[in-house]
């Protein structure tokens, strides 16, 4: 619905009217911060980095207040109660705070559903973007999104297919067959990590089918091949990557991995690549905030 583009316009208008004022763009996740920075063309940080948080049995923030007149925090559906408490305690009086996000996305991994509760409280002003930009209003995905939120059964459309696995048919075999029908590799999602329908098994089987070489690199007991889609699973400011950033393993030579990420190349020693995972399939939670031309979502009965 144009959320990030709207934020971009608000920040530009604010700086035009208030030249010299300090603005902070941030998000609870590394991927959210990266995308916010890309679209706004301004520096954006994770909330943790902006607050200089340290984990000491709980988040410990620096006592100094954040020196900004406007703070924009995006992807707030992923912010848990403890992180939000640290964030608010560092906001100085007189600062304007804009919280943006999608309350219908999955809640944070940590406790609480801060963003949804704030909206439901009726205490703060709320503005909703309702015009679809990413998809056509008549698309099956848009229609089924509204249907699902209403608790009603979803339907098939030209751009939305429902495929049921027969008894005894491995789900991963169906996923591979469906993936082969797309002109490019689809984003494969699952709500779970383990089991027949989990991302671990999906990644293993899909790698066997789609890998481009036969010369593996072993990292933490997992095989990686040049050409594999990969995803970073933690923020690492020292090496310059963020949790949720996805790309392609280009090559591995002389103990150095070259990873193509959006807009840049990342070089890592193999010993420093323990926070990299295969991304033929990822969890629905980790994929929040990403875009894809084609998508296959696995919905095992036990996870629904």
Coordinates of C-alpha atoms in Angstrom, one line a residue:
X1 CA 0.0 0.0 0.0
X2 CA 3.0 2.4 -0.4
X3 CA 3.9 2.5 3.3
X4 CA 7.7 3.0 2.8
X5 CA 7.2 5.4 -0.1
X6 CA 4.8 7.4 2.2
X7 CA 7.4 7.5 4.9
X8 CA 9.9 8.8 2.4
X9 CA 7.6 11.6 1.4
X10 CA 7.0 12.5 5.1
X11 CA 10.7 12.7 5.9
X12 CA 11.5 14.8 2.9
X13 CA 8.7 17.2 3.7
X14 CA 9.8 17.4 7.3
X15 CA 13.4 18.2 6.4
X16 CA 12.2 20.8 3.8
X17 CA 10.2 22.6 6.5
X18 CA 12.7 22.0 9.3
X19 CA 16.2 22.2 7.7
X20 CA 19.0 21.1 10.1
X21 CA 16.7 19.0 12.3
X22 CA 17.9 15.5 13.2
X23 CA 15.9 12.5 11.9
X24 CA 16.3 8.9 12.8
X25 CA 15.0 6.1 10.6
X26 CA 15.0 2.7 12.3
X27 CA 13.3 -0.7 12.4
X28 CA 13.3 -3.7 14.8
X29 CA 14.9 -5.9 12.1
X30 CA 18.0 -5.6 10.0
X31 CA 16.1 -6.3 6.8
X32 CA 13.5 -3.7 7.7
X33 CA 16.3 -1.1 8.3
X34 CA 18.0 -2.0 5.0
X35 CA 14.8 -1.6 2.9
X36 CA 13.9 1.6 4.7
X37 CA 17.4 3.0 3.9
X38 CA 17.3 1.9 0.3
X39 CA 14.0 3.6 -0.4
X40 CA 14.6 6.8 1.6
X41 CA 18.2 7.1 0.4
X42 CA 19.1 8.1 4.0
X43 CA 20.9 6.1 6.7
X44 CA 18.6 3.7 8.6
X45 CA 19.5 1.6 11.6
X46 CA 18.1 -1.3 13.6
X47 CA 16.5 -0.1 16.9
X48 CA 19.1 -2.1 18.7
X49 CA 22.0 -0.3 17.0
X50 CA 20.4 3.1 17.4
X51 CA 20.0 2.5 21.2
X52 CA 23.4 0.8 21.5
X53 CA 21.7 -2.1 23.2
X54 CA 23.6 -4.8 24.9
X55 CA 22.3 -8.1 26.0
X56 CA 23.0 -8.7 29.7
X57 CA 20.3 -11.2 30.6
X58 CA 17.9 -8.6 29.0
X59 CA 18.4 -5.5 26.8
X60 CA 20.5 -2.8 28.4
X61 CA 20.4 0.6 26.8
X62 CA 22.8 3.5 27.1
X63 CA 21.3 6.2 29.4
X64 CA 21.6 9.1 27.0
X65 CA 18.4 10.1 25.2
X66 CA 18.2 9.8 21.4
X67 CA 19.3 13.2 19.9
X68 CA 16.5 13.5 17.3
X69 CA 13.5 15.7 16.6
X70 CA 11.8 13.1 14.4
X71 CA 12.0 9.3 14.8
X72 CA 10.4 7.0 12.3
X73 CA 10.3 3.3 13.3
X74 CA 9.1 1.0 10.5
X75 CA 8.0 -2.7 10.6
X76 CA 6.7 -2.2 14.1
X77 CA 4.6 -5.4 14.0
X78 CA 7.9 -7.2 14.7
X79 CA 8.8 -5.1 17.8
X80 CA 8.3 -6.9 21.1
X81 CA 7.3 -5.4 24.5
X82 CA 10.8 -5.3 26.0
X83 CA 12.4 -3.7 23.0
X84 CA 9.7 -1.1 22.7
X85 CA 10.1 -0.2 26.4
X86 CA 13.8 0.4 25.8
X87 CA 13.0 2.5 22.8
X88 CA 10.5 4.7 24.5
X89 CA 12.8 5.2 27.5
X90 CA 15.4 6.7 25.2
X91 CA 13.1 9.2 23.4
X92 CA 13.5 12.7 24.7
X93 CA 10.5 15.0 25.4
X94 CA 9.4 17.0 22.4
X95 CA 10.4 14.4 19.9
X96 CA 7.9 13.4 17.2
X97 CA 7.6 9.6 16.9
X98 CA 6.0 8.0 13.9
X99 CA 5.4 4.2 14.1
X100 CA 4.7 2.4 10.9
X101 CA 3.9 -1.2 10.0
X102 CA 1.2 -3.7 9.2
X103 CA -0.8 -4.9 12.2
X104 CA -2.1 -7.9 10.2
X105 CA 1.4 -9.4 9.8
X106 CA 2.7 -12.0 12.2
X107 CA 3.5 -10.6 15.7
X108 CA 7.0 -10.3 17.1
X109 CA 9.0 -13.4 18.1
X110 CA 9.4 -11.9 21.6
X111 CA 6.4 -11.4 24.0
X112 CA 3.6 -9.0 23.2
X113 CA 1.9 -7.6 20.1
X114 CA 2.9 -3.9 20.7
X115 CA 1.8 -2.4 17.4
X116 CA -1.6 -4.0 17.3
X117 CA -2.3 -3.1 20.9
X118 CA -1.3 0.5 20.4
X119 CA -3.7 0.8 17.4
X120 CA -6.5 -0.9 19.3
X121 CA -6.0 1.4 22.3
X122 CA -7.6 4.4 20.5
X123 CA -5.2 6.6 22.4
X124 CA -2.9 7.6 19.6
X125 CA -3.7 9.0 16.1
X126 CA -3.8 6.2 13.5
X127 CA -3.7 6.6 9.7
X128 CA -4.3 3.6 7.4
X129 CA -3.1 3.2 3.8
X130 CA -5.8 1.3 1.9
X131 CA -5.0 1.6 -1.8
X132 CA -3.0 -1.4 -3.1
X133 CA 0.2 -0.6 -4.9
X134 CA 2.1 -3.9 -5.1
X135 CA -0.8 -5.9 -6.5
X136 CA -3.9 -5.2 -8.6
X137 CA -7.0 -4.8 -6.6
X138 CA -8.6 -7.6 -8.6
X139 CA -5.7 -10.0 -8.1
X140 CA -6.4 -13.3 -6.4
X141 CA -3.8 -12.6 -3.8
X142 CA -5.5 -9.3 -2.8
X143 CA -8.9 -10.9 -2.7
X144 CA -7.6 -13.9 -0.6
X145 CA -5.8 -11.6 1.8
X146 CA -9.1 -9.9 2.6
X147 CA -10.9 -13.2 2.7
X148 CA -8.3 -14.7 5.1
X149 CA -8.5 -11.7 7.5
X150 CA -12.3 -12.1 7.6
X151 CA -11.8 -15.8 8.6
X152 CA -13.4 -17.1 5.4
X153 CA -12.2 -19.9 3.0
X154 CA -9.7 -18.8 0.3
X155 CA -10.3 -19.6 -3.4
X156 CA -8.4 -20.3 -6.5
X157 CA -7.8 -17.5 -9.1
X158 CA -5.7 -17.1 -12.2
X159 CA -2.7 -16.0 -10.1
X160 CA -3.5 -18.0 -7.0
X161 CA -3.4 -21.8 -7.2
X162 CA -4.4 -24.2 -4.3
X163 CA -2.6 -27.6 -4.6
X164 CA -3.5 -30.4 -2.2
X165 CA -1.1 -33.3 -1.7
X166 CA -2.5 -36.8 -2.0
X167 CA -2.0 -39.4 0.7
X168 CA 1.5 -40.8 0.6
X169 CA 2.8 -38.0 -1.7
X170 CA 5.8 -36.2 -0.1
X171 CA 5.1 -32.5 0.1
X172 CA 8.6 -31.6 -0.9
X173 CA 8.2 -33.5 -4.2
X174 CA 5.1 -31.5 -5.0
X175 CA 6.9 -28.3 -4.1
X176 CA 9.8 -29.1 -6.4
X177 CA 7.4 -30.0 -9.3
X178 CA 5.6 -26.7 -8.8
X179 CA 8.8 -24.8 -8.6
X180 CA 10.0 -26.2 -11.9
X181 CA 7.0 -24.8 -13.6
X182 CA 7.9 -21.2 -12.8
X183 CA 10.2 -19.1 -15.2
X184 CA 12.5 -18.3 -12.2
X185 CA 13.0 -19.8 -8.7
X186 CA 10.0 -19.0 -6.5
X187 CA 10.2 -17.9 -2.9
X188 CA 9.2 -21.0 -0.9
X189 CA 7.7 -20.4 2.5
X190 CA 6.8 -22.7 5.4
X191 CA 5.4 -21.8 8.9
X192 CA 7.7 -24.4 10.5
X193 CA 11.5 -25.3 10.6
X194 CA 11.4 -29.0 11.3
X195 CA 9.5 -32.0 9.9
X196 CA 8.6 -33.1 6.4
X197 CA 7.3 -29.6 5.6
X198 CA 9.8 -27.6 7.5
X199 CA 12.4 -25.3 5.9
X200 CA 15.3 -27.6 6.8
X201 CA 14.0 -30.5 4.8
X202 CA 12.7 -28.3 2.0
X203 CA 16.1 -26.7 1.7
X204 CA 17.9 -30.0 1.7
X205 CA 15.7 -31.6 -1.0
X206 CA 15.5 -28.4 -3.2
X207 CA 19.3 -28.0 -3.1
X208 CA 19.7 -31.6 -4.3
X209 CA 17.4 -30.8 -7.2
X210 CA 18.5 -27.3 -8.2
X211 CA 22.2 -27.0 -7.2
X212 CA 24.5 -25.9 -10.0
X213 CA 27.8 -27.5 -9.0
X214 CA 29.1 -30.6 -7.3
X215 CA 31.8 -29.0 -5.1
X216 CA 30.3 -28.3 -1.7
X217 CA 31.5 -26.2 1.2
X218 CA 30.6 -27.4 4.7
X219 CA 29.5 -24.8 7.3
X220 CA 28.1 -26.0 10.6
X221 CA 27.3 -29.3 9.1
X222 CA 25.4 -27.8 6.1
X223 CA 26.5 -28.1 2.5
X224 CA 26.6 -25.0 0.4
X225 CA 27.3 -24.8 -3.3
X226 CA 28.0 -21.9 -5.6
X227 CA 24.7 -20.6 -6.9
X228 CA 22.7 -21.5 -3.8
X229 CA 20.3 -18.8 -2.5
X230 CA 21.3 -17.9 1.0
X231 CA 20.0 -15.7 3.8
X232 CA 21.8 -14.1 6.8
X233 CA 20.3 -15.1 10.1
X234 CA 21.7 -12.4 12.5
X235 CA 22.8 -8.8 12.4
X236 CA 26.6 -8.4 12.1
X237 CA 27.6 -4.7 12.0
X238 CA 31.3 -5.6 11.9
X239 CA 31.0 -7.5 8.6
X240 CA 28.2 -5.4 7.2
X241 CA 25.2 -7.7 6.9
X242 CA 21.7 -7.9 8.6
X243 CA 19.3 -10.5 9.7
X244 CA 17.0 -11.3 6.8
X245 CA 19.2 -10.1 4.0
X246 CA 19.0 -12.7 1.2
X247 CA 21.3 -13.2 -1.8
X248 CA 23.2 -15.8 -3.8
X249 CA 26.5 -17.5 -2.9
X250 CA 28.6 -16.6 -6.0
X251 CA 31.8 -18.5 -5.3
X252 CA 34.2 -19.8 -2.6
X253 CA 37.9 -19.5 -3.3
X254 CA 40.9 -19.5 -0.9
X255 CA 38.7 -19.8 2.1
X256 CA 36.7 -16.6 1.1
X257 CA 32.9 -16.7 0.3
X258 CA 31.6 -14.1 -2.2
X259 CA 27.9 -13.4 -1.6
X260 CA 25.8 -11.3 -3.9
X261 CA 23.3 -9.2 -1.8
X262 CA 21.0 -6.5 -3.2
X263 CA 23.1 -3.7 -4.5
X264 CA 26.5 -5.0 -3.3
X265 CA 28.9 -8.0 -2.9
X266 CA 29.8 -9.3 0.5
X267 CA 33.1 -11.2 1.1
X268 CA 33.4 -13.4 4.2
X269 CA 35.9 -15.9 5.5
X270 CA 34.3 -19.3 5.8
X271 CA 35.0 -19.2 9.5
X272 CA 32.9 -16.0 9.7
X273 CA 29.9 -17.4 7.8
X274 CA 28.2 -19.4 10.6
X275 CA 25.3 -16.9 10.4
X276 CA 24.3 -17.9 6.9
X277 CA 21.6 -20.4 5.9
X278 CA 20.2 -21.9 2.8
X279 CA 17.2 -19.9 1.4
X280 CA 15.6 -22.1 -1.2
X281 CA 12.9 -22.1 1.5
X282 CA 12.5 -19.8 4.5
X283 CA 10.0 -19.4 7.3
X284 CA 7.0 -17.1 6.8
X285 CA 8.2 -15.1 9.8
X286 CA 11.7 -14.5 8.3
X287 CA 10.2 -13.5 4.9
X288 CA 8.1 -10.7 6.2
X289 CA 8.9 -7.4 4.4
X290 CA 10.4 -9.1 1.3
X291 CA 9.0 -9.2 -2.2
X292 CA 8.9 -12.0 -4.8
X293 CA 7.6 -12.5 -8.4
X294 CA 6.5 -16.0 -7.6
X295 CA 5.8 -17.7 -4.2
X296 CA 4.9 -21.2 -3.0
X297 CA 3.6 -21.4 0.6
X298 CA 3.5 -24.8 2.3
X299 CA 0.7 -25.2 4.8
X300 CA 1.1 -28.5 6.7
X301 CA -2.1 -29.5 8.5
X302 CA -0.4 -29.7 11.9
X303 CA 0.7 -26.0 11.7
X304 CA -2.6 -24.5 10.6

